[in-house]
């Protein structure tokens, strides 16, 4: 479905990525303690969407990883997938927009390998040198595009509408991800 969507409907080439925490009740795989959630076991869903809020890729990660590590793993998994629609259509995607949690040189290097421009807000904790901070400021056009990042937050809210996805009751990852993929297909069906 993602291949059909990317070939027929996706035209602008801008994708967005973000993670959303999933509270865990009974899960045994891909869980981790996170200090921002009262040190409870959670999982994180990493989504890649486009301007239409259609979910192009979903992956589940442990809750104790930060966003930049998740992004590197997500992109590596996309490289290794045989039928990855995002990597198999190299001309279709030219820009990735993400928040400051994704600001790392590893993420930027992965994206430049595929000629994908990244618009990532500056994370001041990564750099102490003021000259480097000044070089990486966003232009006016990039700031305008960055404001559109609300679309990934809306896609996160859409997929978490379902209680079965918002709270993880399934012990096995593949069982839980089956329901997540059904929720992701719902966002694609509206456009195809």
mmCIF file with all atom_site columns, C-alpha atoms in Angstrom, residues 4-190:
data_model
loop_
_atom_site.group_PDB
_atom_site.id
_atom_site.type_symbol
_atom_site.label_atom_id
_atom_site.label_alt_id
_atom_site.label_comp_id
_atom_site.label_asym_id
_atom_site.label_entity_id
_atom_site.label_seq_id
_atom_site.pdbx_PDB_ins_code
_atom_site.Cartn_x
_atom_site.Cartn_y
_atom_site.Cartn_z
_atom_site.occupancy
_atom_site.B_iso_or_equiv
_atom_site.pdbx_formal_charge
_atom_site.auth_seq_id
_atom_site.auth_comp_id
_atom_site.auth_asym_id
_atom_site.auth_atom_id
_atom_site.pdbx_PDB_model_num
ATOM 1   C CA . UNK A 1 4   ? 1.102  2.564   -4.366 1.00 0.00 ? 4   UNK A CA 1
ATOM 2   C CA . UNK A 1 5   ? 0.624  5.658   -2.244 1.00 0.00 ? 5   UNK A CA 1
ATOM 3   C CA . UNK A 1 6   ? 4.143  6.962   -2.901 1.00 0.00 ? 6   UNK A CA 1
ATOM 4   C CA . UNK A 1 7   ? 3.929  6.393   -6.656 1.00 0.00 ? 7   UNK A CA 1
ATOM 5   C CA . UNK A 1 8   ? 0.446  7.841   -7.191 1.00 0.00 ? 8   UNK A CA 1
ATOM 6   C CA . UNK A 1 9   ? -0.243 10.413  -4.512 1.00 0.00 ? 9   UNK A CA 1
ATOM 7   C CA . UNK A 1 10  ? 2.900  11.656  -2.745 1.00 0.00 ? 10  UNK A CA 1
ATOM 8   C CA . UNK A 1 11  ? 4.181  14.647  -4.696 1.00 0.00 ? 11  UNK A CA 1
ATOM 9   C CA . UNK A 1 12  ? 6.021  17.116  -2.454 1.00 0.00 ? 12  UNK A CA 1
ATOM 10  C CA . UNK A 1 13  ? 8.833  14.845  -1.154 1.00 0.00 ? 13  UNK A CA 1
ATOM 11  C CA . UNK A 1 14  ? 8.718  16.065  2.452  1.00 0.00 ? 14  UNK A CA 1
ATOM 12  C CA . UNK A 1 15  ? 8.518  13.501  5.255  1.00 0.00 ? 15  UNK A CA 1
ATOM 13  C CA . UNK A 1 16  ? 8.285  13.967  9.023  1.00 0.00 ? 16  UNK A CA 1
ATOM 14  C CA . UNK A 1 17  ? 9.458  11.748  11.860 1.00 0.00 ? 17  UNK A CA 1
ATOM 15  C CA . UNK A 1 18  ? 8.793  11.608  15.572 1.00 0.00 ? 18  UNK A CA 1
ATOM 16  C CA . UNK A 1 19  ? 8.383  9.107   18.378 1.00 0.00 ? 19  UNK A CA 1
ATOM 17  C CA . UNK A 1 20  ? 5.501  8.672   20.766 1.00 0.00 ? 20  UNK A CA 1
ATOM 18  C CA . UNK A 1 21  ? 5.586  6.821   24.103 1.00 0.00 ? 21  UNK A CA 1
ATOM 19  C CA . UNK A 1 22  ? 3.371  3.785   24.578 1.00 0.00 ? 22  UNK A CA 1
ATOM 20  C CA . UNK A 1 23  ? 2.526  2.817   28.149 1.00 0.00 ? 23  UNK A CA 1
ATOM 21  C CA . UNK A 1 24  ? 3.059  -0.846  28.868 1.00 0.00 ? 24  UNK A CA 1
ATOM 22  C CA . UNK A 1 25  ? 0.854  -3.212  30.842 1.00 0.00 ? 25  UNK A CA 1
ATOM 23  C CA . UNK A 1 26  ? 1.967  -6.732  29.945 1.00 0.00 ? 26  UNK A CA 1
ATOM 24  C CA . UNK A 1 27  ? 4.610  -6.391  27.217 1.00 0.00 ? 27  UNK A CA 1
ATOM 25  C CA . UNK A 1 28  ? 7.824  -8.401  27.479 1.00 0.00 ? 28  UNK A CA 1
ATOM 26  C CA . UNK A 1 29  ? 9.704  -7.353  24.323 1.00 0.00 ? 29  UNK A CA 1
ATOM 27  C CA . UNK A 1 30  ? 11.070 -3.923  23.391 1.00 0.00 ? 30  UNK A CA 1
ATOM 28  C CA . UNK A 1 31  ? 10.346 -2.223  26.699 1.00 0.00 ? 31  UNK A CA 1
ATOM 29  C CA . UNK A 1 32  ? 12.587 -0.015  28.801 1.00 0.00 ? 32  UNK A CA 1
ATOM 30  C CA . UNK A 1 33  ? 12.428 2.212   31.837 1.00 0.00 ? 33  UNK A CA 1
ATOM 31  C CA . UNK A 1 34  ? 12.146 5.905   31.122 1.00 0.00 ? 34  UNK A CA 1
ATOM 32  C CA . UNK A 1 35  ? 12.812 8.534   33.781 1.00 0.00 ? 35  UNK A CA 1
ATOM 33  C CA . UNK A 1 36  ? 10.394 11.007  32.158 1.00 0.00 ? 36  UNK A CA 1
ATOM 34  C CA . UNK A 1 37  ? 7.501  8.587   32.713 1.00 0.00 ? 37  UNK A CA 1
ATOM 35  C CA . UNK A 1 38  ? 7.950  7.897   36.445 1.00 0.00 ? 38  UNK A CA 1
ATOM 36  C CA . UNK A 1 39  ? 10.613 5.283   35.688 1.00 0.00 ? 39  UNK A CA 1
ATOM 37  C CA . UNK A 1 40  ? 7.996  2.912   34.277 1.00 0.00 ? 40  UNK A CA 1
ATOM 38  C CA . UNK A 1 41  ? 8.460  0.447   31.450 1.00 0.00 ? 41  UNK A CA 1
ATOM 39  C CA . UNK A 1 42  ? 7.362  1.935   28.155 1.00 0.00 ? 42  UNK A CA 1
ATOM 40  C CA . UNK A 1 43  ? 7.906  1.385   24.447 1.00 0.00 ? 43  UNK A CA 1
ATOM 41  C CA . UNK A 1 44  ? 8.296  4.034   21.777 1.00 0.00 ? 44  UNK A CA 1
ATOM 42  C CA . UNK A 1 45  ? 6.618  4.052   18.373 1.00 0.00 ? 45  UNK A CA 1
ATOM 43  C CA . UNK A 1 46  ? 8.647  5.790   15.694 1.00 0.00 ? 46  UNK A CA 1
ATOM 44  C CA . UNK A 1 47  ? 6.541  7.099   12.790 1.00 0.00 ? 47  UNK A CA 1
ATOM 45  C CA . UNK A 1 48  ? 7.424  8.498   9.391  1.00 0.00 ? 48  UNK A CA 1
ATOM 46  C CA . UNK A 1 49  ? 4.615  10.442  7.709  1.00 0.00 ? 49  UNK A CA 1
ATOM 47  C CA . UNK A 1 50  ? 4.122  12.858  4.839  1.00 0.00 ? 50  UNK A CA 1
ATOM 48  C CA . UNK A 1 51  ? 2.161  16.097  4.376  1.00 0.00 ? 51  UNK A CA 1
ATOM 49  C CA . UNK A 1 52  ? -1.153 14.221  4.153  1.00 0.00 ? 52  UNK A CA 1
ATOM 50  C CA . UNK A 1 53  ? -0.537 12.601  7.580  1.00 0.00 ? 53  UNK A CA 1
ATOM 51  C CA . UNK A 1 54  ? -0.338 9.223   5.863  1.00 0.00 ? 54  UNK A CA 1
ATOM 52  C CA . UNK A 1 55  ? 1.905  6.902   7.868  1.00 0.00 ? 55  UNK A CA 1
ATOM 53  C CA . UNK A 1 56  ? 4.666  5.574   5.612  1.00 0.00 ? 56  UNK A CA 1
ATOM 54  C CA . UNK A 1 57  ? 6.623  3.543   8.155  1.00 0.00 ? 57  UNK A CA 1
ATOM 55  C CA . UNK A 1 58  ? 6.191  2.461   11.779 1.00 0.00 ? 58  UNK A CA 1
ATOM 56  C CA . UNK A 1 59  ? 8.688  0.765   14.056 1.00 0.00 ? 59  UNK A CA 1
ATOM 57  C CA . UNK A 1 60  ? 8.699  -0.098  17.763 1.00 0.00 ? 60  UNK A CA 1
ATOM 58  C CA . UNK A 1 61  ? 11.677 0.616   20.009 1.00 0.00 ? 61  UNK A CA 1
ATOM 59  C CA . UNK A 1 62  ? 12.592 0.316   23.652 1.00 0.00 ? 62  UNK A CA 1
ATOM 60  C CA . UNK A 1 63  ? 11.460 3.209   25.843 1.00 0.00 ? 63  UNK A CA 1
ATOM 61  C CA . UNK A 1 64  ? 14.892 3.994   27.267 1.00 0.00 ? 64  UNK A CA 1
ATOM 62  C CA . UNK A 1 65  ? 16.429 5.169   23.965 1.00 0.00 ? 65  UNK A CA 1
ATOM 63  C CA . UNK A 1 66  ? 16.648 8.793   22.953 1.00 0.00 ? 66  UNK A CA 1
ATOM 64  C CA . UNK A 1 67  ? 15.227 10.024  19.658 1.00 0.00 ? 67  UNK A CA 1
ATOM 65  C CA . UNK A 1 68  ? 18.519 10.387  17.788 1.00 0.00 ? 68  UNK A CA 1
ATOM 66  C CA . UNK A 1 69  ? 19.480 6.752   18.458 1.00 0.00 ? 69  UNK A CA 1
ATOM 67  C CA . UNK A 1 70  ? 16.003 5.661   17.436 1.00 0.00 ? 70  UNK A CA 1
ATOM 68  C CA . UNK A 1 71  ? 16.280 7.634   14.182 1.00 0.00 ? 71  UNK A CA 1
ATOM 69  C CA . UNK A 1 72  ? 19.610 6.014   13.280 1.00 0.00 ? 72  UNK A CA 1
ATOM 70  C CA . UNK A 1 73  ? 18.197 2.538   13.968 1.00 0.00 ? 73  UNK A CA 1
ATOM 71  C CA . UNK A 1 74  ? 14.982 3.338   12.087 1.00 0.00 ? 74  UNK A CA 1
ATOM 72  C CA . UNK A 1 75  ? 16.912 4.503   9.010  1.00 0.00 ? 75  UNK A CA 1
ATOM 73  C CA . UNK A 1 76  ? 19.226 1.472   9.204  1.00 0.00 ? 76  UNK A CA 1
ATOM 74  C CA . UNK A 1 77  ? 16.202 -0.844  9.364  1.00 0.00 ? 77  UNK A CA 1
ATOM 75  C CA . UNK A 1 78  ? 14.750 0.924   6.316  1.00 0.00 ? 78  UNK A CA 1
ATOM 76  C CA . UNK A 1 79  ? 18.019 0.324   4.442  1.00 0.00 ? 79  UNK A CA 1
ATOM 77  C CA . UNK A 1 80  ? 17.929 -3.382  5.289  1.00 0.00 ? 80  UNK A CA 1
ATOM 78  C CA . UNK A 1 81  ? 14.277 -3.889  4.302  1.00 0.00 ? 81  UNK A CA 1
ATOM 79  C CA . UNK A 1 82  ? 13.906 -5.327  0.815  1.00 0.00 ? 82  UNK A CA 1
ATOM 80  C CA . UNK A 1 83  ? 10.563 -3.653  0.111  1.00 0.00 ? 83  UNK A CA 1
ATOM 81  C CA . UNK A 1 84  ? 11.140 -0.310  1.796  1.00 0.00 ? 84  UNK A CA 1
ATOM 82  C CA . UNK A 1 85  ? 9.088  2.155   -0.213 1.00 0.00 ? 85  UNK A CA 1
ATOM 83  C CA . UNK A 1 86  ? 10.954 5.159   1.170  1.00 0.00 ? 86  UNK A CA 1
ATOM 84  C CA . UNK A 1 87  ? 14.427 3.894   0.212  1.00 0.00 ? 87  UNK A CA 1
ATOM 85  C CA . UNK A 1 88  ? 13.326 2.248   -3.070 1.00 0.00 ? 88  UNK A CA 1
ATOM 86  C CA . UNK A 1 89  ? 11.934 5.542   -4.409 1.00 0.00 ? 89  UNK A CA 1
ATOM 87  C CA . UNK A 1 90  ? 15.060 7.699   -4.155 1.00 0.00 ? 90  UNK A CA 1
ATOM 88  C CA . UNK A 1 91  ? 13.719 10.691  -6.089 1.00 0.00 ? 91  UNK A CA 1
ATOM 89  C CA . UNK A 1 92  ? 10.439 10.884  -4.179 1.00 0.00 ? 92  UNK A CA 1
ATOM 90  C CA . UNK A 1 93  ? 11.831 11.938  -0.788 1.00 0.00 ? 93  UNK A CA 1
ATOM 91  C CA . UNK A 1 94  ? 14.125 14.962  -0.567 1.00 0.00 ? 94  UNK A CA 1
ATOM 92  C CA . UNK A 1 95  ? 13.499 16.500  2.897  1.00 0.00 ? 95  UNK A CA 1
ATOM 93  C CA . UNK A 1 96  ? 13.051 15.106  6.399  1.00 0.00 ? 96  UNK A CA 1
ATOM 94  C CA . UNK A 1 97  ? 11.731 17.336  9.186  1.00 0.00 ? 97  UNK A CA 1
ATOM 95  C CA . UNK A 1 98  ? 12.221 16.427  12.858 1.00 0.00 ? 98  UNK A CA 1
ATOM 96  C CA . UNK A 1 99  ? 12.404 18.083  16.262 1.00 0.00 ? 99  UNK A CA 1
ATOM 97  C CA . UNK A 1 100 ? 15.507 18.929  18.314 1.00 0.00 ? 100 UNK A CA 1
ATOM 98  C CA . UNK A 1 101 ? 15.741 15.431  19.781 1.00 0.00 ? 101 UNK A CA 1
ATOM 99  C CA . UNK A 1 102 ? 16.996 14.187  16.403 1.00 0.00 ? 102 UNK A CA 1
ATOM 100 C CA . UNK A 1 103 ? 19.850 16.705  16.183 1.00 0.00 ? 103 UNK A CA 1
ATOM 101 C CA . UNK A 1 104 ? 22.959 14.535  15.878 1.00 0.00 ? 104 UNK A CA 1
ATOM 102 C CA . UNK A 1 105 ? 25.721 14.095  13.343 1.00 0.00 ? 105 UNK A CA 1
ATOM 103 C CA . UNK A 1 106 ? 24.885 10.390  12.877 1.00 0.00 ? 106 UNK A CA 1
ATOM 104 C CA . UNK A 1 107 ? 21.341 11.210  11.751 1.00 0.00 ? 107 UNK A CA 1
ATOM 105 C CA . UNK A 1 108 ? 22.601 13.924  9.390  1.00 0.00 ? 108 UNK A CA 1
ATOM 106 C CA . UNK A 1 109 ? 25.227 11.561  7.922  1.00 0.00 ? 109 UNK A CA 1
ATOM 107 C CA . UNK A 1 110 ? 22.628 8.832   7.292  1.00 0.00 ? 110 UNK A CA 1
ATOM 108 C CA . UNK A 1 111 ? 20.385 11.300  5.490  1.00 0.00 ? 111 UNK A CA 1
ATOM 109 C CA . UNK A 1 112 ? 23.125 12.844  3.345  1.00 0.00 ? 112 UNK A CA 1
ATOM 110 C CA . UNK A 1 113 ? 24.026 9.318   2.202  1.00 0.00 ? 113 UNK A CA 1
ATOM 111 C CA . UNK A 1 114 ? 20.618 9.236   0.447  1.00 0.00 ? 114 UNK A CA 1
ATOM 112 C CA . UNK A 1 115 ? 20.638 12.911  -0.627 1.00 0.00 ? 115 UNK A CA 1
ATOM 113 C CA . UNK A 1 116 ? 17.886 13.759  1.841  1.00 0.00 ? 116 UNK A CA 1
ATOM 114 C CA . UNK A 1 117 ? 18.036 17.247  3.283  1.00 0.00 ? 117 UNK A CA 1
ATOM 115 C CA . UNK A 1 118 ? 17.214 17.429  6.984  1.00 0.00 ? 118 UNK A CA 1
ATOM 116 C CA . UNK A 1 119 ? 15.484 20.290  8.740  1.00 0.00 ? 119 UNK A CA 1
ATOM 117 C CA . UNK A 1 120 ? 16.095 19.658  12.417 1.00 0.00 ? 120 UNK A CA 1
ATOM 118 C CA . UNK A 1 121 ? 15.760 22.260  15.133 1.00 0.00 ? 121 UNK A CA 1
ATOM 119 C CA . UNK A 1 122 ? 19.011 23.082  16.880 1.00 0.00 ? 122 UNK A CA 1
ATOM 120 C CA . UNK A 1 123 ? 19.685 21.208  20.105 1.00 0.00 ? 123 UNK A CA 1
ATOM 121 C CA . UNK A 1 124 ? 21.885 23.540  22.141 1.00 0.00 ? 124 UNK A CA 1
ATOM 122 C CA . UNK A 1 125 ? 22.925 20.753  24.495 1.00 0.00 ? 125 UNK A CA 1
ATOM 123 C CA . UNK A 1 126 ? 24.925 19.095  21.706 1.00 0.00 ? 126 UNK A CA 1
ATOM 124 C CA . UNK A 1 127 ? 27.193 22.064  20.979 1.00 0.00 ? 127 UNK A CA 1
ATOM 125 C CA . UNK A 1 128 ? 28.930 24.446  23.324 1.00 0.00 ? 128 UNK A CA 1
ATOM 126 C CA . UNK A 1 129 ? 30.723 26.450  20.615 1.00 0.00 ? 129 UNK A CA 1
ATOM 127 C CA . UNK A 1 130 ? 28.695 29.546  19.683 1.00 0.00 ? 130 UNK A CA 1
ATOM 128 C CA . UNK A 1 131 ? 30.257 29.716  16.183 1.00 0.00 ? 131 UNK A CA 1
ATOM 129 C CA . UNK A 1 132 ? 28.983 26.247  15.321 1.00 0.00 ? 132 UNK A CA 1
ATOM 130 C CA . UNK A 1 133 ? 25.546 27.172  16.636 1.00 0.00 ? 133 UNK A CA 1
ATOM 131 C CA . UNK A 1 134 ? 25.460 30.268  14.431 1.00 0.00 ? 134 UNK A CA 1
ATOM 132 C CA . UNK A 1 135 ? 26.363 28.256  11.313 1.00 0.00 ? 135 UNK A CA 1
ATOM 133 C CA . UNK A 1 136 ? 23.505 25.783  11.779 1.00 0.00 ? 136 UNK A CA 1
ATOM 134 C CA . UNK A 1 137 ? 20.656 28.251  12.241 1.00 0.00 ? 137 UNK A CA 1
ATOM 135 C CA . UNK A 1 138 ? 17.605 27.660  10.069 1.00 0.00 ? 138 UNK A CA 1
ATOM 136 C CA . UNK A 1 139 ? 16.790 29.983  7.189  1.00 0.00 ? 139 UNK A CA 1
ATOM 137 C CA . UNK A 1 140 ? 13.426 31.701  6.901  1.00 0.00 ? 140 UNK A CA 1
ATOM 138 C CA . UNK A 1 141 ? 12.165 29.121  4.396  1.00 0.00 ? 141 UNK A CA 1
ATOM 139 C CA . UNK A 1 142 ? 13.298 26.248  6.644  1.00 0.00 ? 142 UNK A CA 1
ATOM 140 C CA . UNK A 1 143 ? 11.502 27.804  9.617  1.00 0.00 ? 143 UNK A CA 1
ATOM 141 C CA . UNK A 1 144 ? 8.347  28.015  7.523  1.00 0.00 ? 144 UNK A CA 1
ATOM 142 C CA . UNK A 1 145 ? 8.651  24.308  6.633  1.00 0.00 ? 145 UNK A CA 1
ATOM 143 C CA . UNK A 1 146 ? 9.488  23.409  10.246 1.00 0.00 ? 146 UNK A CA 1
ATOM 144 C CA . UNK A 1 147 ? 6.177  24.868  11.416 1.00 0.00 ? 147 UNK A CA 1
ATOM 145 C CA . UNK A 1 148 ? 4.456  22.156  9.371  1.00 0.00 ? 148 UNK A CA 1
ATOM 146 C CA . UNK A 1 149 ? 5.877  19.564  11.787 1.00 0.00 ? 149 UNK A CA 1
ATOM 147 C CA . UNK A 1 150 ? 2.532  19.626  13.577 1.00 0.00 ? 150 UNK A CA 1
ATOM 148 C CA . UNK A 1 151 ? 1.397  17.062  10.985 1.00 0.00 ? 151 UNK A CA 1
ATOM 149 C CA . UNK A 1 152 ? 3.499  14.307  12.586 1.00 0.00 ? 152 UNK A CA 1
ATOM 150 C CA . UNK A 1 153 ? 2.020  15.161  15.990 1.00 0.00 ? 153 UNK A CA 1
ATOM 151 C CA . UNK A 1 154 ? -1.452 14.895  14.485 1.00 0.00 ? 154 UNK A CA 1
ATOM 152 C CA . UNK A 1 155 ? -0.567 11.511  12.966 1.00 0.00 ? 155 UNK A CA 1
ATOM 153 C CA . UNK A 1 156 ? 0.657  10.351  16.397 1.00 0.00 ? 156 UNK A CA 1
ATOM 154 C CA . UNK A 1 157 ? -2.640 11.437  17.928 1.00 0.00 ? 157 UNK A CA 1
ATOM 155 C CA . UNK A 1 158 ? -4.597 9.707   15.159 1.00 0.00 ? 158 UNK A CA 1
ATOM 156 C CA . UNK A 1 159 ? -2.882 6.360   15.632 1.00 0.00 ? 159 UNK A CA 1
ATOM 157 C CA . UNK A 1 160 ? -3.140 6.581   19.432 1.00 0.00 ? 160 UNK A CA 1
ATOM 158 C CA . UNK A 1 161 ? -6.903 7.145   19.283 1.00 0.00 ? 161 UNK A CA 1
ATOM 159 C CA . UNK A 1 162 ? -7.305 3.399   19.468 1.00 0.00 ? 162 UNK A CA 1
ATOM 160 C CA . UNK A 1 163 ? -6.926 2.207   23.051 1.00 0.00 ? 163 UNK A CA 1
ATOM 161 C CA . UNK A 1 164 ? -5.400 -1.049  21.845 1.00 0.00 ? 164 UNK A CA 1
ATOM 162 C CA . UNK A 1 165 ? -2.478 0.938   20.399 1.00 0.00 ? 165 UNK A CA 1
ATOM 163 C CA . UNK A 1 166 ? -2.233 3.651   23.062 1.00 0.00 ? 166 UNK A CA 1
ATOM 164 C CA . UNK A 1 167 ? -1.708 1.119   25.869 1.00 0.00 ? 167 UNK A CA 1
ATOM 165 C CA . UNK A 1 168 ? 0.242  -2.037  25.132 1.00 0.00 ? 168 UNK A CA 1
ATOM 166 C CA . UNK A 1 169 ? -1.602 -5.052  26.527 1.00 0.00 ? 169 UNK A CA 1
ATOM 167 C CA . UNK A 1 170 ? 0.056  -7.654  24.273 1.00 0.00 ? 170 UNK A CA 1
ATOM 168 C CA . UNK A 1 171 ? 3.071  -9.539  25.568 1.00 0.00 ? 171 UNK A CA 1
ATOM 169 C CA . UNK A 1 172 ? 4.658  -10.171 22.182 1.00 0.00 ? 172 UNK A CA 1
ATOM 170 C CA . UNK A 1 173 ? 5.899  -7.415  19.924 1.00 0.00 ? 173 UNK A CA 1
ATOM 171 C CA . UNK A 1 174 ? 4.577  -8.967  16.709 1.00 0.00 ? 174 UNK A CA 1
ATOM 172 C CA . UNK A 1 175 ? 1.029  -9.196  18.128 1.00 0.00 ? 175 UNK A CA 1
ATOM 173 C CA . UNK A 1 176 ? 1.067  -5.561  19.193 1.00 0.00 ? 176 UNK A CA 1
ATOM 174 C CA . UNK A 1 177 ? 2.606  -4.397  15.913 1.00 0.00 ? 177 UNK A CA 1
ATOM 175 C CA . UNK A 1 178 ? -0.157 -6.170  13.979 1.00 0.00 ? 178 UNK A CA 1
ATOM 176 C CA . UNK A 1 179 ? -2.682 -3.789  15.509 1.00 0.00 ? 179 UNK A CA 1
ATOM 177 C CA . UNK A 1 180 ? -0.358 -0.832  14.928 1.00 0.00 ? 180 UNK A CA 1
ATOM 178 C CA . UNK A 1 181 ? -0.071 -1.716  11.226 1.00 0.00 ? 181 UNK A CA 1
ATOM 179 C CA . UNK A 1 182 ? -3.854 -1.869  10.968 1.00 0.00 ? 182 UNK A CA 1
ATOM 180 C CA . UNK A 1 183 ? -3.975 1.649   12.450 1.00 0.00 ? 183 UNK A CA 1
ATOM 181 C CA . UNK A 1 184 ? -1.312 2.774   9.970  1.00 0.00 ? 184 UNK A CA 1
ATOM 182 C CA . UNK A 1 185 ? -3.278 1.321   7.062  1.00 0.00 ? 185 UNK A CA 1
ATOM 183 C CA . UNK A 1 186 ? -6.281 3.359   8.152  1.00 0.00 ? 186 UNK A CA 1
ATOM 184 C CA . UNK A 1 187 ? -4.308 6.552   7.493  1.00 0.00 ? 187 UNK A CA 1
ATOM 185 C CA . UNK A 1 188 ? -3.325 5.310   4.010  1.00 0.00 ? 188 UNK A CA 1
ATOM 186 C CA . UNK A 1 189 ? -6.726 4.007   2.922  1.00 0.00 ? 189 UNK A CA 1
ATOM 187 C CA . UNK A 1 190 ? -8.209 7.482   3.139  1.00 0.00 ? 190 UNK A CA 1
#
